[in-house]
XYZ file of C-alpha atoms in Angstrom:
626
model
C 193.684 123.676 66.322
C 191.509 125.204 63.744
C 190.366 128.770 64.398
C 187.612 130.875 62.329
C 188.245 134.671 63.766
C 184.400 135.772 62.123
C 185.147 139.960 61.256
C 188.614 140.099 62.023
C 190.089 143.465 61.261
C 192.179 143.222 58.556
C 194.633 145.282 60.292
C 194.948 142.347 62.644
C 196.124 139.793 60.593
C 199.830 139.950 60.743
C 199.441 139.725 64.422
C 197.417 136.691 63.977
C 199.659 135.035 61.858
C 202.338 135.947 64.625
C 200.435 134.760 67.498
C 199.242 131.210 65.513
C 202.818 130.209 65.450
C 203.480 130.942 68.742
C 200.037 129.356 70.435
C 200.063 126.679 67.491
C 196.746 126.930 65.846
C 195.774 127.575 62.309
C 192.773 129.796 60.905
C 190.249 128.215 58.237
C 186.572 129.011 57.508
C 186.175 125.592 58.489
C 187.952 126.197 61.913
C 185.955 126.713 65.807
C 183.744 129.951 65.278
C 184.760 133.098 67.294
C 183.131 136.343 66.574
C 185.464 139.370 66.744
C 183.607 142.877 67.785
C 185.378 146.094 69.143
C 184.131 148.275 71.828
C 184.040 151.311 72.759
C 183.744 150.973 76.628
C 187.870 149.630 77.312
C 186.493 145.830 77.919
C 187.724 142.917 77.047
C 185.062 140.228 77.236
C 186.023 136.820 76.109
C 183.450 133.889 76.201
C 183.515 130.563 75.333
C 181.562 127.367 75.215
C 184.148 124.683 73.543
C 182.488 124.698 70.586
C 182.638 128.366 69.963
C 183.875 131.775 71.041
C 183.602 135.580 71.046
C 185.917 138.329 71.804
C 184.840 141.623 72.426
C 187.591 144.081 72.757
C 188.857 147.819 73.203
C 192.394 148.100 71.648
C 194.422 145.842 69.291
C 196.890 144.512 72.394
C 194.054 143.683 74.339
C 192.345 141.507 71.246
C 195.148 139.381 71.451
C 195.286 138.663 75.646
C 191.459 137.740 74.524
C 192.918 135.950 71.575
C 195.494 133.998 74.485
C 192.973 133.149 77.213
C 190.161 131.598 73.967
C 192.751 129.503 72.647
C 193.874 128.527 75.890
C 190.350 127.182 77.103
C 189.993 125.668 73.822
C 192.729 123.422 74.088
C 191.228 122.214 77.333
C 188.287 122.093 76.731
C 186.706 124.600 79.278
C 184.376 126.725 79.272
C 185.225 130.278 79.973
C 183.696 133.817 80.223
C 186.034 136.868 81.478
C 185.436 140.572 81.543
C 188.153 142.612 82.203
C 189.816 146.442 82.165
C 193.030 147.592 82.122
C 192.955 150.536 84.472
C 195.740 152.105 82.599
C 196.180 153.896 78.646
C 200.035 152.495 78.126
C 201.283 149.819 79.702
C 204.732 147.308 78.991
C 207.769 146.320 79.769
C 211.024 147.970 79.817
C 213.577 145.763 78.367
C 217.647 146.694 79.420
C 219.755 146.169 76.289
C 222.621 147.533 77.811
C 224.064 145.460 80.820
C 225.657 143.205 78.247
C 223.056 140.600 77.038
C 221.698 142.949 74.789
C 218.738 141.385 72.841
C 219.069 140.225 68.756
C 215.869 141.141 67.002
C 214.228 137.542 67.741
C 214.792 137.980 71.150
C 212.980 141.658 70.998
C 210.326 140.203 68.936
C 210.055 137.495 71.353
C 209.235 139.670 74.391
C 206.884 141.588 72.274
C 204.906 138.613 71.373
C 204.406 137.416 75.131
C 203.891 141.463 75.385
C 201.083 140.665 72.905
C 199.515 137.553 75.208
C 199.030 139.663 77.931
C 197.521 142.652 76.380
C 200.241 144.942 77.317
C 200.337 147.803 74.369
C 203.868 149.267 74.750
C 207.380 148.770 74.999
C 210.603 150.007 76.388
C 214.064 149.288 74.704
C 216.395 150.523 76.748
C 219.394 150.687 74.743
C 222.460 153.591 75.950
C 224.698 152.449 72.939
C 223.171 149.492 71.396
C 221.865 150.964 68.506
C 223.643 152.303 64.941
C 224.603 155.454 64.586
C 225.878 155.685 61.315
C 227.801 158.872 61.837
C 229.659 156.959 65.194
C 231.277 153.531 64.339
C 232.198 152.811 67.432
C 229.126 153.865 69.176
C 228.347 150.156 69.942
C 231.340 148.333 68.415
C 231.333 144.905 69.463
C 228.632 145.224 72.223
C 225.413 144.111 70.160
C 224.401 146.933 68.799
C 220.903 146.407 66.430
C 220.931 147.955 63.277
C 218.336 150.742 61.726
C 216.853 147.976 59.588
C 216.879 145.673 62.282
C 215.092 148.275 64.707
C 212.556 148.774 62.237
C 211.716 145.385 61.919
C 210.855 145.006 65.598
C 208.774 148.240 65.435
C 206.890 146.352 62.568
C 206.544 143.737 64.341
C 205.343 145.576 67.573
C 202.947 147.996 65.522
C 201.275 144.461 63.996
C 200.638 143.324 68.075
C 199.268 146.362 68.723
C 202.614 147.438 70.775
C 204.249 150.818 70.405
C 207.735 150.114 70.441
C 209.793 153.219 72.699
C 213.500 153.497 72.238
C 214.985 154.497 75.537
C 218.313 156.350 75.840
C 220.871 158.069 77.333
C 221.551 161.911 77.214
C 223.785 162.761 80.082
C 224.695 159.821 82.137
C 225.531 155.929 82.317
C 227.503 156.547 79.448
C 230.809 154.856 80.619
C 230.653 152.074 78.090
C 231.000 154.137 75.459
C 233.532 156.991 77.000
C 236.189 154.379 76.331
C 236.200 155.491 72.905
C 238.475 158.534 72.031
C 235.319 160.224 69.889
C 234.037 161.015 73.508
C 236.859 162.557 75.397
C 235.992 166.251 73.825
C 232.388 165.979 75.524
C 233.115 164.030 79.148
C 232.664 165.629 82.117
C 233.348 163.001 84.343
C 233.240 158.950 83.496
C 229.678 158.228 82.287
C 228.871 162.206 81.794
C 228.542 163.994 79.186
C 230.260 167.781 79.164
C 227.057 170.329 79.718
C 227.220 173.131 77.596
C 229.879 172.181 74.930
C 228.315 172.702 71.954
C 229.998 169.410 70.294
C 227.525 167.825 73.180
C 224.628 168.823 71.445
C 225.964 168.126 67.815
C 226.473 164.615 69.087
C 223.344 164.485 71.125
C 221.226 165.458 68.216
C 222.907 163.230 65.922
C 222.468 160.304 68.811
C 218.556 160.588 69.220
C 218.120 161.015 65.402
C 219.749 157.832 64.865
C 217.860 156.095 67.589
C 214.276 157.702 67.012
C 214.023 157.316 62.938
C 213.097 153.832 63.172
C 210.194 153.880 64.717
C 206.387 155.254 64.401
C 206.520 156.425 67.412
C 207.224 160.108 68.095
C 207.951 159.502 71.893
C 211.428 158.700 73.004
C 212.998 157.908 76.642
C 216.058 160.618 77.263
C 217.152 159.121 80.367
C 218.947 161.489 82.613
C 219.025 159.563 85.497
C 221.944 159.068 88.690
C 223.821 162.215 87.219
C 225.470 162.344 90.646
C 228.592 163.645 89.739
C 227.447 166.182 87.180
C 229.328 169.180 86.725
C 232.480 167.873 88.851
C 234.921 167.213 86.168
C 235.746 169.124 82.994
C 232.735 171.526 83.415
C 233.967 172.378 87.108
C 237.538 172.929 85.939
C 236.209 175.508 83.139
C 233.287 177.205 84.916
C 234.214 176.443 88.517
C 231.523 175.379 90.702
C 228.195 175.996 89.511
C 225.075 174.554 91.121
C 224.115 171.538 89.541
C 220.246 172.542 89.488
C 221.476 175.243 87.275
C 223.232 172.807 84.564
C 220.747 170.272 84.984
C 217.960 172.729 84.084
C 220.253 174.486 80.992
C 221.092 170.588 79.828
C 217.198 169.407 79.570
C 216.162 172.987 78.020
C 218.837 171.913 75.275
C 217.889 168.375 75.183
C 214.056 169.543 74.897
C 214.656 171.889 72.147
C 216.408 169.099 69.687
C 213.170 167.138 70.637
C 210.911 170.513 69.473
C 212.882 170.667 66.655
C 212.431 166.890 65.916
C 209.063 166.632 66.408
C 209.339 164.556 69.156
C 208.048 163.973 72.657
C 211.021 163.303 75.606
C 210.043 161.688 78.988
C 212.681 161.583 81.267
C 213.988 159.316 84.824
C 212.996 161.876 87.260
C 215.190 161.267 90.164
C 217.411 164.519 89.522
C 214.751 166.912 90.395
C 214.444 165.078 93.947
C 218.241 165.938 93.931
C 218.207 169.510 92.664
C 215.704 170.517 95.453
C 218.464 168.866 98.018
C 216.740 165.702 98.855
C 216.865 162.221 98.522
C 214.970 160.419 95.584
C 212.756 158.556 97.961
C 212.358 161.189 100.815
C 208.589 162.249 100.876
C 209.648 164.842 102.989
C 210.918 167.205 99.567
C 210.211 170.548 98.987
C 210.693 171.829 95.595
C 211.038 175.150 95.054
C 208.547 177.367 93.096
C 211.065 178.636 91.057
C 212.309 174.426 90.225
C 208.799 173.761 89.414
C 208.287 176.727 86.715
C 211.559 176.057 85.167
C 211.208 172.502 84.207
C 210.786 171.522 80.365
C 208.296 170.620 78.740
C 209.300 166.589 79.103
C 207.124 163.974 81.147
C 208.681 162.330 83.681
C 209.279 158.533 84.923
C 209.043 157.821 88.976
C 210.895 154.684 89.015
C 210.956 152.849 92.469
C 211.618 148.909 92.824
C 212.065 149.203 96.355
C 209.167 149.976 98.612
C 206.655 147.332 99.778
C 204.349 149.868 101.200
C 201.659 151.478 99.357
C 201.890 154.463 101.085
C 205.029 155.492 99.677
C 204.306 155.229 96.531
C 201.030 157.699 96.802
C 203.516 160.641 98.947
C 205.848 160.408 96.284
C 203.289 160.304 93.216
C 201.479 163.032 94.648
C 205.181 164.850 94.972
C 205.774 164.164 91.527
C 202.684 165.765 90.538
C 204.106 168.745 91.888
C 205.688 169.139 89.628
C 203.609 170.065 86.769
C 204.622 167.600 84.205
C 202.670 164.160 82.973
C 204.082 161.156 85.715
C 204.218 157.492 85.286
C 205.436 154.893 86.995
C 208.158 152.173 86.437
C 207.929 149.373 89.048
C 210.623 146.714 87.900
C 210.529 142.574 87.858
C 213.973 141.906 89.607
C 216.035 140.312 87.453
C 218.793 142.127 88.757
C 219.423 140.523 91.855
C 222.070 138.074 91.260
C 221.731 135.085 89.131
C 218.611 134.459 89.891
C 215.061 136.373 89.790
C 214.181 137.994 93.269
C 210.472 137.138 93.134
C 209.419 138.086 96.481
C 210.870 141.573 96.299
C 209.412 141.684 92.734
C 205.820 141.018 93.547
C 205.796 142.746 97.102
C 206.980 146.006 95.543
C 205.170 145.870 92.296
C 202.058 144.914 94.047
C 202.498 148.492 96.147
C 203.588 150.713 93.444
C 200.662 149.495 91.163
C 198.145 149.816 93.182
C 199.281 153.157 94.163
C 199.342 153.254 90.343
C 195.416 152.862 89.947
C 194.612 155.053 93.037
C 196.201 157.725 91.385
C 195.100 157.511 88.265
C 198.351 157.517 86.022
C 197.856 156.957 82.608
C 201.204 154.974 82.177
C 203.312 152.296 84.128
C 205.955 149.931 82.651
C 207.627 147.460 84.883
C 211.055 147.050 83.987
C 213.820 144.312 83.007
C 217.131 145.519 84.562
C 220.234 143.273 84.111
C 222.754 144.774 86.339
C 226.174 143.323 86.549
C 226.158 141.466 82.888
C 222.664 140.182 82.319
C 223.069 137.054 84.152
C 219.431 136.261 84.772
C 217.605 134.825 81.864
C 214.995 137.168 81.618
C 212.674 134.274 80.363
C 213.251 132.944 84.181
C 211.291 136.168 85.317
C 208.044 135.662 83.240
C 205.891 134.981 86.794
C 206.789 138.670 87.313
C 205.458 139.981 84.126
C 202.560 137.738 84.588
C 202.084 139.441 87.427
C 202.111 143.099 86.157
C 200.081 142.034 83.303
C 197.459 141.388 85.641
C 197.949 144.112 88.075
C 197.262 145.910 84.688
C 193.890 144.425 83.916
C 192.533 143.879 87.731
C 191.928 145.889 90.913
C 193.972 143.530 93.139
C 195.648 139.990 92.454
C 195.546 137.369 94.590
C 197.959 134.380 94.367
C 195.504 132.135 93.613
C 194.636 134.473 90.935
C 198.217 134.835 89.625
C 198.512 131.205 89.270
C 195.482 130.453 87.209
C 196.616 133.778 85.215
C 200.072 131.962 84.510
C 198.117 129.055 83.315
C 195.905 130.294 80.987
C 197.730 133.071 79.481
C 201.617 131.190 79.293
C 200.996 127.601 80.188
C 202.850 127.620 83.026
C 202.798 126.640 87.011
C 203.456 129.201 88.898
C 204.937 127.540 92.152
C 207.659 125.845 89.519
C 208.486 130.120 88.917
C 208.576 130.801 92.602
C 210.756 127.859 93.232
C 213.769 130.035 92.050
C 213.039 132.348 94.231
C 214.609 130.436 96.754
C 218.163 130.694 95.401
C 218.282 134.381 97.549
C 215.433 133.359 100.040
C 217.220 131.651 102.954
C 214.614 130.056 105.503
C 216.467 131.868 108.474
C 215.603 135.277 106.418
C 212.650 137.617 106.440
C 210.323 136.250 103.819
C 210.215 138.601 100.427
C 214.309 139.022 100.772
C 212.916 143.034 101.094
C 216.980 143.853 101.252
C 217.856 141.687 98.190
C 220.696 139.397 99.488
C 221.954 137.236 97.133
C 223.486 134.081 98.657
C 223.652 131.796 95.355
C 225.533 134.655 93.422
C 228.429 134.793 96.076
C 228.709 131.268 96.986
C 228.864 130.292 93.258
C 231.719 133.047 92.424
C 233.861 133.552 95.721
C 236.836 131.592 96.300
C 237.074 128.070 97.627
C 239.790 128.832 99.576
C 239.225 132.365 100.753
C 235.766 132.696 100.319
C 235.172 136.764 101.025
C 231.194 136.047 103.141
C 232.362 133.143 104.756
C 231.728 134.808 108.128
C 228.259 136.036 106.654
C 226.572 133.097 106.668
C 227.633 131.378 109.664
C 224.435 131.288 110.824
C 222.882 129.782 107.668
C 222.557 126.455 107.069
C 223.089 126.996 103.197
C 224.318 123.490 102.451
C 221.209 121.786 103.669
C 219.093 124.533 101.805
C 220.512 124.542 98.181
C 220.169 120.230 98.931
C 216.355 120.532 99.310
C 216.332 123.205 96.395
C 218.536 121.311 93.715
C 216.021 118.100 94.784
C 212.835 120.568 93.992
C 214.453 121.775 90.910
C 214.847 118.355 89.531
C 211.371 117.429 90.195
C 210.331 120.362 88.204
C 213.224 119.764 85.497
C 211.474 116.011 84.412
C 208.069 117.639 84.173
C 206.678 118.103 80.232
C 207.732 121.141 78.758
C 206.843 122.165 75.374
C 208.422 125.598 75.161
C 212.264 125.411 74.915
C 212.865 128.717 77.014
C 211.275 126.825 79.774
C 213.397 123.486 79.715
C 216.633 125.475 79.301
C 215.332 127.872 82.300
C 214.804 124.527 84.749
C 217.882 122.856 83.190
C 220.462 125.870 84.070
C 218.704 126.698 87.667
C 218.840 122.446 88.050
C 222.218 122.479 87.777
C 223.322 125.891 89.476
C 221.804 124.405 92.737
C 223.827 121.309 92.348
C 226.817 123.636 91.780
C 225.985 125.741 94.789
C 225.765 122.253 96.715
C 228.824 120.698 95.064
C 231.068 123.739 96.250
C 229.505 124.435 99.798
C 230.184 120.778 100.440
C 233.967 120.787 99.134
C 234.962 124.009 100.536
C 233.932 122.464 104.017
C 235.551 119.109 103.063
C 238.939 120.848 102.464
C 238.617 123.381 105.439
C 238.120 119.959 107.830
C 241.049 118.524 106.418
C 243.629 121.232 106.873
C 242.266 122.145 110.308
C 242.867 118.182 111.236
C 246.250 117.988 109.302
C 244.744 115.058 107.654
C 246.518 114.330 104.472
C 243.777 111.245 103.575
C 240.864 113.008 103.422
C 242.454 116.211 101.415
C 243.172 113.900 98.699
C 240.103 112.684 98.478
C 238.896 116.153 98.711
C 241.357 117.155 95.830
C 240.039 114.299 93.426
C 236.815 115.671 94.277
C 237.404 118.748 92.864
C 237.106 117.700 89.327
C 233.581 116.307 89.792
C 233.040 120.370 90.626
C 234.587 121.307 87.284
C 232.567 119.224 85.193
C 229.635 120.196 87.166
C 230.775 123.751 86.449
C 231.281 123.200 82.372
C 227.850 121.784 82.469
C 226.282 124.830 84.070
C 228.411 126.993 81.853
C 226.500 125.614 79.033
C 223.322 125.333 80.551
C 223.551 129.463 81.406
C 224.943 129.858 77.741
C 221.772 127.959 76.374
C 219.359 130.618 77.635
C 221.583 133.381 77.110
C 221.676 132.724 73.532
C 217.738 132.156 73.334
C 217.395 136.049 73.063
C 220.660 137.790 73.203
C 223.109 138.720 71.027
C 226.727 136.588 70.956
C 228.642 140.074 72.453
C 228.347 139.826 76.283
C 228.638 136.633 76.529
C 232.317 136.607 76.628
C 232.464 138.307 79.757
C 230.522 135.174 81.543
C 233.013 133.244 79.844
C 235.741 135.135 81.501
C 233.278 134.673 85.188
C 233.137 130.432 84.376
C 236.934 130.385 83.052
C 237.766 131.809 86.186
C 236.199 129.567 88.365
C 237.091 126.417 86.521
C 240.947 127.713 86.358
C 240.787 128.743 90.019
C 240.082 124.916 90.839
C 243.682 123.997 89.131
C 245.128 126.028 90.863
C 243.690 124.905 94.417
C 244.302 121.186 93.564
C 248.046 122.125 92.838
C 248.247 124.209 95.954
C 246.281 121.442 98.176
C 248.770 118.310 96.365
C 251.770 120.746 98.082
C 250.484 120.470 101.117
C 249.511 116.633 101.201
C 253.206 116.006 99.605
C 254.629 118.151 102.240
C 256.384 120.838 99.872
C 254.261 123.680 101.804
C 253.449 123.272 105.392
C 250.849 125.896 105.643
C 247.951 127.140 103.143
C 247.794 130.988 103.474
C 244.933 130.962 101.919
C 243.460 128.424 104.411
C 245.160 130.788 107.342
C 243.553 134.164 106.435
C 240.614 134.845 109.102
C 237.610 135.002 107.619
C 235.866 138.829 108.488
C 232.411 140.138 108.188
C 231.349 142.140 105.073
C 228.998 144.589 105.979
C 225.946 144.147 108.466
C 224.601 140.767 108.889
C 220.418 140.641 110.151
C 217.750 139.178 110.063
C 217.019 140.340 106.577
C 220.030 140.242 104.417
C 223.473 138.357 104.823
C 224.553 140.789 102.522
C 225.182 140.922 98.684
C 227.476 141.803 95.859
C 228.163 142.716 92.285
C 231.072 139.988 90.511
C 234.227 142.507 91.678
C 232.879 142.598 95.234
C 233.038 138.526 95.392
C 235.913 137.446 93.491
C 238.869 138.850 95.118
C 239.827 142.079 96.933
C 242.607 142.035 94.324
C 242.579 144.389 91.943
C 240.820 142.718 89.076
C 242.061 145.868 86.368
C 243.552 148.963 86.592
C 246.492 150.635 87.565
């Protein structure tokens, strides 16, 4: 397709050039006429009558969702006139580097450029040692660290979308990655904290956010400071004895803030330990901070994030709480890709849906919705674009219906949305309450627990699993043969395909070889046993199918450790044939394994059959450690 974008700033262009690659059209004089016009009044009108088009726009990320939805009804030949606002000044994804699959430059660049077709205008890297620091060689050695160049490349590549590109950091906690370096032990506190009022803290700090800020335009940056929970309970109590942590919280972010002052920059900060240093829980409406809290804070915005209420309600008490507080408040709502293995839609869209609406009714000028890969990054995040659809969209409209969503997913990514929602499914059992509100995660356990002592057994007795992951591998493969033209896509159906097949494979021999050994019948374990290859090669085959999309955007470190996950499984089934062929042959007379009752985890209901992380499923072995 031929484009001529009449009055184009020339500011624009890179971002053109950017975008024709991805949508796969061209620009010529000789190209389909659209007039390009700004405006003052935050619009974004696109019109067009298939033989020509206008765009009419109020910011440079917006130009290109107007850019996304012309091409789109050029290529089919509709007609199409929108007018839209987005209700807020900043708006984006936060994208976790740090959970393993850490994101290569393309991959960045890649989520900045669907950014870009959606008209969102900022982004969050969230990165707690995946970035150079020259001065620190081991300050994310061997975990996919980007360099300074590299960093600047994606903020130029941001700034030519119209995106302003955030780093997003860590200043006193989740630092327990890199605390198994010895450069660290001199300013630990406890595992993941860093020692409050050492002064080699702050040299390192300092150095840390210097590194991290200089390559980018921006002069915002994230400090994080969230879940210090065990904050001044190590090395700080043993040398100043027990000291209220409202005090050292309040003395670390006056320190933190004035190596921003001095830096020119501007910090924004998690603000769930301000909930805590008033002696309530982050969610509890109920808090009272005291006057003497609220005219000690910082000068440092601060970030309400909450991926977990469905109800609108709670979202204004605890806005209007945060505004308590005196400081600038946004909001970070989040697209679940942290469930398990596979993207919790419902709870996604239920609580995003809420918090954004909440959002607009108070009138923040900021919300990001963030990309959280808990537990090693093992959902694609290209599986989870439905839920940035869906923000995107929340951004530029009052409400959003499904119906609305759906057409939205068409004409902005060329996508069906009911394909999206069918992975949903892989943590939304029928005999659950719809929207999984308590984020079970069925496919994650019954892919990694043990096929001999499987640890939720007892959990879903009253699940008909098998017969659900049947009917869901048969939808996925439905979906798999469609047409796809964008290669995230097929290796997103192609590694959910074959997980469900997996999921159905192992329900159906762990049940097989239970049967036997309960009727003592030597026939059908062998066949069971013979079996069990079919289940490895289904397993290498999913293996490669995961590492397919991994590899789309993230970097080659992290990956090992799902290596590790699928070696262990695939090892694991050795060493049940062997154990099985001693029983058939008669060298054992009992399985021990087999033998072990099978107890309840936790609190089975109507919503949840519980979940877990990888060490929770696996074994109750210690997996490290000594």
């Amino acid at each position: 397709m031929l484009l001529h974008l009449i009055d184009l700033p020339a500011e624009f262009t890179t971002g053109v050039e950017i975008m024709a690659k991805r949508l796969n059209f061209s620009t010529a004089v000789t190209g389909i006429p659209v007039t390009v016009t700004a405006n003052t009044e935050n619009h974004l009108v696109v019109a067009c009558d298939g033989t020509s088009g206008a765009i009419s726009y109020a910011s440079q990320a917006s130009f290109f969702r107007g850019l996304t939805a012309l091409h789109h009804a050029l290529q089919a030949g509709e007609t199409l006139h929108t007018d839209e606002s987005a209700a807020f000044n900043e708006a984006g994804l936060m994208v976790d580097m740090s959970r393993n699959a850490s994101l290569t430059q393309s991959g960045v660049e890649d989520m900045l450029a669907l950014s870009a077709q959606l008209g969102l205008n900022s982004a969050l890297l969230y990165m707690e040692d995946v970035y150079a620091v020259p001065e620190y060689p081991y300050w994310g050695y061997q975990r996919g660290r980007l360099s300074q160049e590299e960093l600047q490349a994606v903020d130029d590549f941001g700034a030519a979308l119209g995106i302003e590109v955030i780093p997003c950091i860590q200043t006193l906690a989740h630092l327990a990655n890199p605390m198994r370096w010895p450069f660290m032990n001199q300013i630990r506190d406890t595992n993941g904290i860093l020692l409050v009022d050492e002064p080699k803290t702050y040299e390192f700090l300092k150095t840390i956010i210097q590194a991290a800020t200089a390559p980018f335009r921006t002069n915002k940056v994230h400090i994080g400071m969230d879940e210090a929970h065990e904050l001044g309970r190590g090395v700080y109590l043993d040398r100043h004895g027990l000291v209220d942590r409202t005090e050292i919280m309040l003395r670390h972010v006056r320190r933190l803030t004035a190596i921003t002052q001095e830096l020119n920059l501007h910090p924004i900060m998690w603000s769930d330990m301000w909930f805590e240093a008033a002696g309530y829980g982050y969610y509890d409406p109920q808090v009272q901070f005291p006057q003497s809290l609220k005219e000690q804070i910082p000068d440092v915005d601060l970030m309400y994030w909450d991926y977990y209420h469905e109800d609108q309600m709670i979202y204004d008490q605890l806005i209007a709480k945060h505004k308590e507080l005196g400081r600038p408040v946004s909001l970070a709502t989040g697209c679940w890709t942290w469930n398990g293995i596979a993207p919790n839609y419902g709870k996604a869209l239920n609580t995003m849906n809420a918090g954004m609406a909440a959002a607009k009714q108070a009138q923040l000028d900021t919300v990001y919705a963030t990309m959280w890969g808990d537990d090693g990054g093992e959902t694609p995040f290209t599986s989870a674009v439905l839920a940035i659809q869906n923000f995107a969209e929340q951004v530029y409209h009052d409400t959003v219906s499904a119906d609305e969503l759906s057409a939205a997913f068409t004409r902005y990514q060329d996508k069906d949305a009911a394909d999206y929602l069918a992975l949903n499914d892989f943590d939304q059992l029928p005999e659950l309450t719809p929207g999984n509100p308590e984020a079970t995660n069925p496919s994650k356990f019954v892919l990694y627990e043990d096929l001999l002592s499987p640890l939720f057994a007892a959990n879903t007795e009253s699940v008909d699993l098998l017969g659900h992951y049947r009917q869901l591998a048969k939808t996925l493969a439905g979906i798999e043969q469609k047409p796809m033209t964008d290669p995230y896509q097929q290796h997103v159906f192609a590694f959910y395909t074959q997980l469900a097949q997996v999921l159905v494979l192992k329900l159906t021999m762990m049940a097989d070889i239970r049967r036997a050994y309960d009727d003592g019948n030597q026939q059908r374990m062998t066949e069971a046993i013979a079996a069990l290859t079919g289940l490895r090669s289904a397993l290498q085959s999913l293996r490669d199918a995961h590492r397919a999309c991994w590899f789309d955007l993230a970097s080659p470190f992290g990956w090992e450790v799902m290596d590790i996950r699928y070696g262990g499984l695939l090892s694991r089934i050795d060493t049940v044939q062997w154990r099985l062929q001693h029983w058939v042959e008669g060298a054992i007379e009992k399985i021990a394994e087999l033998d072990e009752p099978q107890l309840l985890l936790g609190e089975v209901n109507k919503n949840s059959v519980m979940r877990g992380l990888y060490a929770d499923i696996v074994t109750v072995s210690k997996i490290s450690g000594v």
